[in-house]
Amino acid sequence: MRYLKLYLLFSLAVFFFACADDDEGDEFSFDREISEVSVLKECASDAPEGSVCFKIRYRYPIRLKNYSGLCVWLDTTIVDSTSRSVSDKQIDKAHSKSVRDAFFVKYDSTSGSYYDTLDLTDSIAHFIEDGYKTLQVAMFSEYSDDGDPGALQRVFLSFVDDQPPSKVEPLKDSVWSTGAMFEWYRPMDRTDILTPGEYSGLIFGYNIVIWAKDADEDLSKLKITLQSPDGVDYEGNRLYKRHAHIHTHYDSLLVDSSSNIDKQKNYLHLVVFDGKGYDTQNINKNRFRLFIEGLRTQSETEKYQYTIGLSSWDMAGNYSGSEMSNPVDSNQVIRRTDSIAPLMAKRIFTEEDSLFPGFAKLDSNNRLRIFWSRSLDPLSKNHGIEVDSELVVPRGCNENSCYKIVSHYEIEYYNKLDDSWNAYSYAGGKTRYSERYGRDEDGHFYRDYTGVGSFVTDTIRWVAPGDTLILRIRGVDNSGYYSAALVDSVFVSPGDVAADLNCPEGFVAVSTSDTTSFCMERFEHRDDDGKFMTGVLHSEALAACEGISASGFEVSLCGERDWELVCLSGGSLAYGVIEENGSEASDYLFRVCNVGTGNAELAANVTMRDPGCMNSMGVRDLPGQYQEWVRGRSEDTAAVLKGSSYMVFNGLDRESIAYCTNRAFPYYTRPGYTLDTVYLYREGTKIDTVYAADTTRTLYEKLTPKDFRDTLQFYDVVDANGKTIGEDFSLYREYKKGGKSWLDSLANGLTYKPSSKKVVFLTGEKLHYREAASFYKSPAVGFRCCAYRK
């Protein structure tokens, strides 16, 4: 028991000395154990379709001298789940070919690699057939000497979905005197911890419980209406069930619809059915709304009369939410209102742009100021107040005797991209409307210090010239009762540049000087289906832009200098985005422009993007989302990238890569090499490699091409049209070992045709191979087109 005995002696020694230092725990030779262990759920190229495949990738121990290989044990029958070392008997079983669930992986010292990968697909098949949900894989590095052992390593393979959906809570959208409407969005569900990008697992449904504090109140008579992506259900006949509950029974997922579920009449349980996964293309197709009617009107003594709880369940029986975990009295409170709703005017007013009559003007920071007649909350139904563009209060109807001022306002905008209403995070609220404004005969607004002015104001930020804003403003009284919505459209002045340029659809007018103007795509270029075109060659981006037909314009890939000047907006914007709120640039770029977040899903979905990432001309997402191909300034730098992307660039801060003036040249990392004579000079105990003779130093060795032993394989890189667009290379041994599947992964969607082999001297350096610019493709790189007047 060579390892176990050694381990015991070692442990005693550690214990003796460790106690003197008040230290605890076992110690192992970390340099004699594998590291960087990761589980890959991927199949070999010849695996049958639908196979459940697992691989384990690991780095060899740091100390390879006398390293024999890796012992591997499956399940806990040979090695349990707590041991940190192993016995000779357990090691012998790993070497025995008669033991099915243990094996030994011999180290190949000639491979030249630091990593190895174990394909466990065949070895774990019988565990899956036997119904295992998880499986332990234990690994131990074996050495041929009697040195100190490394620690036993473990990973666990999961064969079932044990990941609960993301937590979802019902959000109150509106309330009235006897009811409320709650909405929630279908949660994301990871079906496999090994593939974190997969989050669209199917949701079985939702448990909802409504509870009344009064034990004598009968909730079975509540009117429930469900509005889901599959339609509307008024009675609970199709999309939801009353007096029902989702639960698990062994491996089954059941809906218990027994009438005994609501034994107490102040409880009402509902099951809402789903059956779909999260829709990333249209967020509104994930939205559910529950209308509850028949509640008591809120009074000062009954503020916490009702609560609601919700839990979401996936197809494997995993759940998350408050309905299963909280006592009913601590769930979300259902508030109602008093019996009289506030009144709201019917029109929004703005300051008019004198150059464009009928259009609202923006200030120099793309802000729009709006005004409306303040909302009032009547104390009785016979108030006599008239509702029009302004609220007209009859004589004798005074504040606090006839009406009150509302508590606050909610201001929303209509997003045409995804057909939804969205609240402005910075507008509305309870503390912004103490100032009153009047309006003179010329339509100009002024601050009224007498306190009798009937208008209030707010500011909308990050508005693009030429935009049409559809706004919704609602007054909310102290009981939470919403007024009827003031919905109005505001037409924003297009600005001087747009007046002179009739840009094609999807383009906005931009200027780079007092005399130079053209049109630029508002977003990165999208295809006919509305999807962003990424992962394209520079030549493909050029062709896509030049294929656009626009009367009076020549369309091409934006020039580097044009892109940069538009981003700078006359030198006032360092990142091509209007910054406010005094936040740090790196935080703003991360939070608003998706720079360096790793969130590819947000970049791909235009409806999820933050409209605050915009420059003063209305061009969106210049610093982030996707890097963009542009036409370089010379033939030597034709393929240039501007801006940054969602990609995380190690070693680079977000600010430096997002500067408008920053330019990037794409490259692949390749091994450095030379075909010339190499001179090796001794410097103390080190050998210095140079490529030119130096008579002032002592020559250690001179290598000519006949002494070189390294071989590179070169390839012609061919595009989809069969055209050779560049040359690439790799180590010949990687090419021979990897085969066609490895070469295809290197080709990145192109075709690599082996062309020649060269015997070289590898310098040990990592070369930034810029010749790859002609065939560089990345999912984080897109482009946008510019239209220039003929």
CSV table of C-alpha atoms in Angstrom, one decimal, residues 500 510-518 789:
chain,number,residue,atom,x,y,z
A,500,ASP,CA,-30.7,68.5,-46.6
A,510,VAL,CA,-24.8,62.5,-40.0
A,511,SER,CA,-22.2,65.1,-40.5
A,512,THR,CA,-18.4,65.1,-40.0
A,513,SER,CA,-17.8,68.8,-40.7
A,514,ASP,CA,-19.7,71.9,-41.7
A,515,THR,CA,-19.5,70.9,-45.3
A,516,THR,CA,-19.6,67.1,-45.2
A,517,SER,CA,-22.7,65.0,-44.6
A,518,PHE,CA,-23.9,61.6,-45.5
A,789,ARG,CA,-24.6,61.3,-52.2
